[in-house]
PDB file of C-alpha atoms in Angstrom:
ATOM      1  CA  MET A 642     104.813  -9.928 173.368  1.00 46.00           C
ATOM      2  CA  SER A 643     105.500  -6.326 172.700  1.00 47.00           C
ATOM      3  CA  GLN A 644     103.621  -3.500 174.488  1.00 47.00           C
ATOM      4  CA  SER A 645     102.473  -0.290 173.265  1.00 45.00           C
ATOM      5  CA  PRO A 646     103.738   2.884 175.076  1.00 47.00           C
ATOM      6  CA  TYR A 647     100.562   2.773 177.203  1.00 45.00           C
ATOM      7  CA  GLY A 648     101.191  -0.487 178.812  1.00 48.00           C
ATOM      8  CA  VAL A 649      98.629  -2.283 176.546  1.00 45.00           C
ATOM      9  CA  PRO A 650      99.354  -5.258 174.619  1.00 48.00           C
ATOM     10  CA  PRO A 651      98.732  -4.307 170.631  1.00 45.00           C
ATOM     11  CA  THR A 652      96.065  -5.775 168.920  1.00 48.00           C
ATOM     12  CA  PRO A 653      96.440  -8.428 166.202  1.00 46.00           C
ATOM     13  CA  ARG A 654      95.887  -5.807 163.659  1.00 49.00           C
ATOM     14  CA  GLU A 655      98.889  -3.826 164.684  1.00 47.00           C
ATOM     15  CA  GLN A 656     101.198  -6.967 164.498  1.00 45.00           C
ATOM     16  CA  PRO A 657     101.760  -7.120 160.758  1.00 52.00           C
ATOM     17  CA  ARG A 658     102.817 -10.586 159.751  1.00 54.00           C
ATOM     18  CA  PRO A 659     104.688 -11.082 156.642  1.00 52.00           C
ATOM     19  CA  ALA A 660     102.211 -12.306 153.907  1.00 60.00           C
ATOM     20  CA  PRO A 661     103.074 -16.009 152.794  1.00 64.00           C
ATOM     21  CA  GLN A 662     103.829 -14.751 149.348  1.00 69.00           C
ATOM     22  CA  THR A 663     106.501 -12.244 150.481  1.00 70.00           C
ATOM     23  CA  ARG A 664     108.185 -14.906 152.819  1.00 76.00           C
ATOM     24  CA  THR A 665     108.421 -17.317 149.798  1.00 81.00           C
ATOM     25  CA  GLU A 666     109.870 -14.371 147.925  1.00 77.00           C
ATOM     26  CA  VAL A 667     112.709 -13.522 150.780  1.00 75.00           C
ATOM     27  CA  ASP A 668     113.291 -17.325 150.955  1.00 78.00           C
ATOM     28  CA  ALA A 669     113.886 -17.249 147.263  1.00 80.00           C
ATOM     29  CA  ALA A 670     115.793 -14.353 147.145  1.00 76.00           C
ATOM     30  CA  LEU A 671     118.282 -15.655 149.859  1.00 76.00           C
ATOM     31  CA  ALA A 672     118.609 -19.119 147.872  1.00 81.00           C
ATOM     32  CA  ALA A 673     119.460 -17.115 144.935  1.00 78.00           C
ATOM     33  CA  ARG A 674     122.019 -15.065 146.759  1.00 74.00           C
ATOM     34  CA  ARG A 675     123.555 -18.205 147.897  1.00 78.00           C
ATOM     35  CA  GLU A 676     123.526 -19.801 144.374  1.00 80.00           C
ATOM     36  CA  LEU A 677     124.835 -16.745 142.391  1.00 79.00           C
ATOM     37  CA  GLY A 678     127.327 -15.210 144.956  1.00 75.00           C
ATOM     38  CA  PRO A 679     128.043 -11.929 146.187  1.00 74.00           C
ATOM     39  CA  ASP A 680     128.245 -10.629 142.642  1.00 76.00           C
ATOM     40  CA  TYR A 681     124.473 -10.253 142.099  1.00 75.00           C
ATOM     41  CA  GLU A 682     123.607  -9.327 145.865  1.00 77.00           C
ATOM     42  CA  ASP A 683     123.068  -5.748 144.822  1.00 78.00           C
ATOM     43  CA  ALA A 684     120.475  -6.715 142.035  1.00 80.00           C
ATOM     44  CA  ILE A 685     118.786  -9.091 144.569  1.00 76.00           C
ATOM     45  CA  ALA A 686     118.648  -6.470 147.239  1.00 79.00           C
ATOM     46  CA  ALA A 687     117.178  -4.000 144.905  1.00 81.00           C
ATOM     47  CA  GLY A 688     114.715  -6.478 143.673  1.00 81.00           C
ATOM     48  CA  LEU A 689     113.336  -6.970 147.389  1.00 78.00           C
ATOM     49  CA  ALA A 690     113.434  -3.573 148.162  1.00 82.00           C
ATOM     50  CA  GLU A 691     111.388  -2.885 145.135  1.00 85.00           C
ATOM     51  CA  ARG A 692     108.795  -5.468 146.427  1.00 82.00           C
ATOM     52  CA  VAL A 693     108.851  -4.299 150.025  1.00 82.00           C
ATOM     53  CA  GLU A 694     108.103  -0.743 148.618  1.00 86.00           C
ATOM     54  CA  GLN A 695     105.005  -2.294 146.715  1.00 87.00           C
ATOM     55  CA  LEU A 696     103.902  -3.793 149.599  1.00 84.00           C
ATOM     56  CA  ALA A 697     104.278  -0.598 151.757  1.00 87.00           C
ATOM     57  CA  ALA A 698     102.354   1.329 149.047  1.00 89.00           C
ATOM     58  CA  ALA A 699      99.554  -1.177 148.954  1.00 88.00           C
ATOM     59  CA  ARG A 700      99.062  -1.247 152.687  1.00 88.00           C
ATOM     60  CA  SER A 701      99.186   2.701 152.849  1.00 89.00           C
ATOM     61  CA  ALA A 702      96.589   2.814 150.628  1.00 89.00           C
ATOM     62  CA  GLU A 703      94.348   0.383 151.994  1.00 87.00           C
ATOM     63  CA  LEU A 704      94.712   2.450 155.437  1.00 86.00           C
ATOM     64  CA  GLN A 705      93.919   5.645 153.476  1.00 85.00           C
ATOM     65  CA  GLN A 706      90.662   4.147 152.021  1.00 83.00           C
ATOM     66  CA  VAL A 707      89.572   2.867 155.482  1.00 78.00           C
ATOM     67  CA  ALA A 708      90.055   6.201 156.988  1.00 74.00           C
ATOM     68  CA  ALA A 709      88.300   7.932 154.167  1.00 75.00           C
ATOM     69  CA  SER A 710      85.400   5.618 154.701  1.00 74.00           C
ATOM     70  CA  GLY A 711      85.404   6.573 158.460  1.00 72.00           C
ATOM     71  CA  THR A 712      85.541  10.324 157.445  1.00 78.00           C
ATOM     72  CA  ALA A 713      82.635  10.185 155.169  1.00 77.00           C
ATOM     73  CA  ALA A 714      80.394   8.325 157.772  1.00 77.00           C
ATOM     74  CA  GLU A 715      81.549  11.073 160.417  1.00 81.00           C
ATOM     75  CA  LYS A 716      80.833  13.671 158.011  1.00 81.00           C
ATOM     76  CA  ALA A 717      77.302  12.392 157.176  1.00 82.00           C
ATOM     77  CA  GLU A 718      76.454  12.258 160.976  1.00 83.00           C
ATOM     78  CA  ARG A 719      77.539  15.969 161.421  1.00 84.00           C
ATOM     79  CA  GLU A 720      75.243  16.875 158.606  1.00 86.00           C
ATOM     80  CA  ALA A 721      72.604  14.888 160.064  1.00 85.00           C
ATOM     81  CA  ARG A 722      72.896  16.681 163.485  1.00 87.00           C
ATOM     82  CA  THR A 723      73.108  20.125 161.561  1.00 90.00           C
ATOM     83  CA  GLN A 724      69.915  19.460 159.878  1.00 89.00           C
ATOM     84  CA  ARG A 725      68.229  18.401 163.070  1.00 88.00           C
ATOM     85  CA  PHE A 726      69.474  21.337 165.164  1.00 90.00           C
ATOM     86  CA  VAL A 727      68.149  23.795 162.066  1.00 92.00           C
ATOM     87  CA  LEU A 728      64.977  22.212 162.148  1.00 92.00           C
ATOM     88  CA  GLY A 729      64.422  22.632 165.760  1.00 90.00           C
ATOM     89  CA  ILE A 730      65.578  26.386 165.580  1.00 92.00           C
ATOM     90  CA  ILE A 731      63.187  26.999 162.682  1.00 92.00           C
ATOM     91  CA  SER A 732      60.273  25.044 164.608  1.00 92.00           C
ATOM     92  CA  LEU A 733      60.735  27.252 167.302  1.00 90.00           C
ATOM     93  CA  ALA A 734      60.938  30.647 165.046  1.00 91.00           C
ATOM     94  CA  VAL A 735      57.956  29.575 163.138  1.00 91.00           C
ATOM     95  CA  GLY A 736      55.980  28.180 166.533  1.00 91.00           C
ATOM     96  CA  ILE A 737      55.977  31.719 167.912  1.00 89.00           C
ATOM     97  CA  PRO A 738      53.957  33.149 165.193  1.00 90.00           C
ATOM     98  CA  ILE A 739      51.738  30.259 164.829  1.00 90.00           C
ATOM     99  CA  THR A 740      50.814  29.967 168.407  1.00 89.00           C
ATOM    100  CA  ALA A 741      49.810  33.753 168.504  1.00 89.00           C
ATOM    101  CA  ILE A 742      47.636  33.250 165.235  1.00 89.00           C
ATOM    102  CA  SER A 743      46.126  30.061 166.562  1.00 87.00           C
ATOM    103  CA  ALA A 744      45.497  31.320 170.020  1.00 87.00           C
ATOM    104  CA  GLY A 745      43.637  34.467 168.713  1.00 86.00           C
ATOM    105  CA  GLY A 746      41.734  32.690 166.101  1.00 82.00           C
ATOM    106  CA  VAL A 747      40.300  29.782 167.703  1.00 79.00           C
ATOM    107  CA  GLU A 748      37.975  29.651 170.612  1.00 83.00           C
ATOM    108  CA  PRO A 749      39.067  28.637 173.237  1.00 87.00           C
ATOM    109  CA  GLY A 750      42.558  29.633 172.516  1.00 85.00           C
ATOM    110  CA  LEU A 751      44.396  26.780 174.304  1.00 89.00           C
ATOM    111  CA  LEU A 752      42.970  24.524 171.878  1.00 90.00           C
ATOM    112  CA  GLY A 753      44.524  26.198 169.031  1.00 88.00           C
ATOM    113  CA  VAL A 754      47.669  26.367 170.668  1.00 90.00           C
ATOM    114  CA  ALA A 755      47.727  22.617 171.468  1.00 92.00           C
ATOM    115  CA  VAL A 756      46.895  21.783 167.803  1.00 91.00           C
ATOM    116  CA  SER A 757      49.593  23.910 166.464  1.00 91.00           C
ATOM    117  CA  TRP A 758      52.292  22.749 168.868  1.00 92.00           C
ATOM    118  CA  THR A 759      51.028  19.149 168.176  1.00 94.00           C
ATOM    119  CA  GLY A 760      51.861  19.752 164.564  1.00 93.00           C
ATOM    120  CA  ILE A 761      55.417  21.122 165.067  1.00 92.00           C
ATOM    121  CA  VAL A 762      56.310  18.292 167.550  1.00 93.00           C
ATOM    122  CA  GLY A 763      54.974  15.739 164.890  1.00 93.00           C
ATOM    123  CA  VAL A 764      57.122  17.127 162.457  1.00 92.00           C
ATOM    124  CA  ASN A 765      60.194  17.070 164.492  1.00 91.00           C
ATOM    125  CA  VAL A 766      59.526  13.537 165.764  1.00 92.00           C
ATOM    126  CA  ALA A 767      58.999  12.286 162.090  1.00 92.00           C
ATOM    127  CA  VAL A 768      62.432  13.710 161.136  1.00 89.00           C
ATOM    128  CA  ALA A 769      64.289  12.178 164.189  1.00 87.00           C
ATOM    129  CA  LEU A 770      62.797   8.794 163.485  1.00 89.00           C
ATOM    130  CA  GLY A 771      63.611   8.918 159.698  1.00 85.00           C
ATOM    131  CA  ALA A 772      67.215   9.823 160.729  1.00 78.00           C
ATOM    132  CA  ARG A 773      67.197   6.710 162.968  1.00 79.00           C
ATOM    133  CA  ARG A 774      65.756   4.608 160.224  1.00 81.00           C
ATOM    134  CA  GLN A 775      68.584   5.517 157.895  1.00 74.00           C
ATOM    135  CA  ARG A 776      71.314   4.785 160.501  1.00 71.00           C
ATOM    136  CA  ARG A 777      70.416   1.132 160.642  1.00 68.00           C
TER     137      ARG A 777
END
């Protein structure tokens, strides 16, 4: 069994096996070469090369699609983190004047501060729980 440069055996996905259809095509090409002789060798080789190029292009497109979907998920996660960060900063910035207003406008002042910060924390918790539900 071959190993990667790091001494770890490659995963089964890293060990491509020829598709049965491809194997059949190769066998057919070899049989045609035997029957037709060396005069048609170039045409048979060109046909096989074209088929290999088609398979390589299809596999490449498949891998690009997988990479793009992973990139989209990562981008969505970054955007969600940025939104939560911005909400936290806005909550702090808005919380300072709200605290001053609620402490001065209500008797006792501590009650107004507790109510206002309970509301700010509630908004942040609701956003965090909503984001968690979306990821599931």
